[in-house]
Amino acid sequence: MGTNTFHLMIAQVNAKSFTILSRDKVPVKIGAGGINNGIITQEGVTRALTTMKSFKDIMIREKINSAKAIGTSAFRNAQNGAEVAHLITNQTGIDCEIISGIEEAEYIYKGVRVAISLGKEPSLIMDIGGGSVEFVIGNEENIFWSHSFEIGGQRLLEKFQKHDPITEEEIHAIDLYFTQQLELLYDAINTFTPSIMIGSSGTFDTLSDIYC
């Protein structure tokens, strides 16, 4: 249950592997209108409940016997995040867990490690979300450093972009903000010197489509 998008993945799991049977995603945008004020708006709550009920219908149709929902940045930072998660559980029966930024980074690392060969040298893994951006430096064996920054797309959009198209002044303000917020990342890159960056998340799919 991301800040912008809710994803449903159905998989068949055995002791050593899994097979993804289907995927679905809905642009719920629960962060819209409240993310920088630490609140999930009533409109966001309504969209979240509608989507999770539709996911539940799919689970019933597909005879799913085990389900878990994970909330990320918008849930963990909103004053009513836990309340919204409880509401979803009460109305759908789906267990909801809100994870920390560090846990989110670890999940991202594990997903990337399954998808590709990381090798022995450190790589920088980056996941761009609506509420937060996770950075992980690691190789195929270990995480050397990880951090979650609350600089996701929806946060930046509502904080900085007041014009469409975005102005040069607004771009400069974002650049300045990144310089201030990402000191820990710059230090980690200087320490571990990764030579490859791996992009995780739909944002990188979109950038790849644009480039290609």
mmCIF file of N, CA and C in Angstrom, residues 9 18 20 23 107-119 125 140 198-201 205:
data_model
loop_
_atom_site.group_PDB
_atom_site.id
_atom_site.type_symbol
_atom_site.label_atom_id
_atom_site.label_comp_id
_atom_site.label_asym_id
_atom_site.label_seq_id
_atom_site.Cartn_x
_atom_site.Cartn_y
_atom_site.Cartn_z
ATOM 1 N N MET A 9 -0.180 -8.547 -5.611
ATOM 2 C CA MET A 9 0.570 -9.638 -6.229
ATOM 3 C C MET A 9 0.064 -10.959 -5.665
ATOM 4 N N PHE A 18 9.056 -19.342 -5.620
ATOM 5 C CA PHE A 18 7.689 -18.855 -5.781
ATOM 6 C C PHE A 18 7.434 -18.584 -7.260
ATOM 7 N N ILE A 20 4.920 -16.083 -9.577
ATOM 8 C CA ILE A 20 3.938 -15.004 -9.585
ATOM 9 C C ILE A 20 2.833 -15.358 -10.576
ATOM 10 N N ARG A 23 -0.558 -9.889 -11.275
ATOM 11 C CA ARG A 23 -0.248 -8.606 -10.642
ATOM 12 C C ARG A 23 -1.344 -7.614 -11.008
ATOM 13 N N TYR A 107 13.525 -4.853 2.267
ATOM 14 C CA TYR A 107 12.670 -5.591 1.341
ATOM 15 C C TYR A 107 13.086 -5.314 -0.110
ATOM 16 N N ILE A 108 13.375 -4.052 -0.405
ATOM 17 C CA ILE A 108 13.796 -3.672 -1.758
ATOM 18 C C ILE A 108 15.081 -4.401 -2.129
ATOM 19 N N TYR A 109 16.039 -4.404 -1.209
ATOM 20 C CA TYR A 109 17.317 -5.104 -1.442
ATOM 21 C C TYR A 109 17.074 -6.588 -1.723
ATOM 22 N N LYS A 110 16.238 -7.217 -0.918
ATOM 23 C CA LYS A 110 15.988 -8.648 -1.097
ATOM 24 C C LYS A 110 15.321 -8.925 -2.440
ATOM 25 N N GLY A 111 14.404 -8.038 -2.860
ATOM 26 C CA GLY A 111 13.747 -8.192 -4.150
ATOM 27 C C GLY A 111 14.729 -8.062 -5.302
ATOM 28 N N VAL A 112 15.599 -7.063 -5.221
ATOM 29 C CA VAL A 112 16.607 -6.862 -6.274
ATOM 30 C C VAL A 112 17.568 -8.044 -6.324
ATOM 31 N N ARG A 113 17.946 -8.545 -5.170
ATOM 32 C CA ARG A 113 18.893 -9.665 -5.104
ATOM 33 C C ARG A 113 18.312 -10.928 -5.751
ATOM 34 N N VAL A 114 17.000 -11.114 -5.630
ATOM 35 C CA VAL A 114 16.347 -12.246 -6.280
ATOM 36 C C VAL A 114 16.277 -12.030 -7.794
ATOM 37 N N ALA A 115 16.070 -10.773 -8.208
ATOM 38 C CA ALA A 115 15.840 -10.471 -9.623
ATOM 39 C C ALA A 115 17.114 -10.509 -10.462
ATOM 40 N N ILE A 116 18.228 -10.035 -9.911
ATOM 41 C CA ILE A 116 19.463 -9.943 -10.690
ATOM 42 C C ILE A 116 20.656 -10.364 -9.843
ATOM 43 N N SER A 117 21.772 -10.608 -10.529
ATOM 44 C CA SER A 117 23.013 -10.952 -9.826
ATOM 45 C C SER A 117 23.741 -9.665 -9.447
ATOM 46 N N LEU A 118 23.910 -9.438 -8.156
ATOM 47 C CA LEU A 118 24.553 -8.211 -7.688
ATOM 48 C C LEU A 118 26.076 -8.290 -7.734
ATOM 49 N N GLY A 119 26.625 -9.497 -7.670
ATOM 50 C CA GLY A 119 28.077 -9.634 -7.710
ATOM 51 C C GLY A 119 28.736 -9.263 -6.386
ATOM 52 N N ILE A 125 21.412 0.782 -4.854
ATOM 53 C CA ILE A 125 20.033 0.476 -5.246
ATOM 54 C C ILE A 125 19.152 1.654 -4.828
ATOM 55 N N GLU A 140 25.906 -9.035 -3.395
ATOM 56 C CA GLU A 140 25.043 -10.220 -3.383
ATOM 57 C C GLU A 140 24.945 -10.867 -1.999
ATOM 58 N N ILE A 198 21.287 0.670 -9.463
ATOM 59 C CA ILE A 198 20.178 -0.185 -9.891
ATOM 60 C C ILE A 198 18.878 0.497 -9.486
ATOM 61 N N GLY A 199 18.020 0.708 -10.464
ATOM 62 C CA GLY A 199 16.741 1.360 -10.206
ATOM 63 C C GLY A 199 15.644 0.338 -9.975
ATOM 64 N N SER A 200 14.916 0.502 -8.868
ATOM 65 C CA SER A 200 13.794 -0.374 -8.550
ATOM 66 C C SER A 200 12.541 0.499 -8.462
ATOM 67 N N SER A 201 11.433 0.011 -8.996
ATOM 68 C CA SER A 201 10.130 0.677 -8.919
ATOM 69 C C SER A 201 9.657 1.137 -10.284
ATOM 70 N N ASP A 205 10.866 2.147 -14.676
ATOM 71 C CA ASP A 205 10.252 1.604 -15.892
ATOM 72 C C ASP A 205 9.828 2.746 -16.816
#
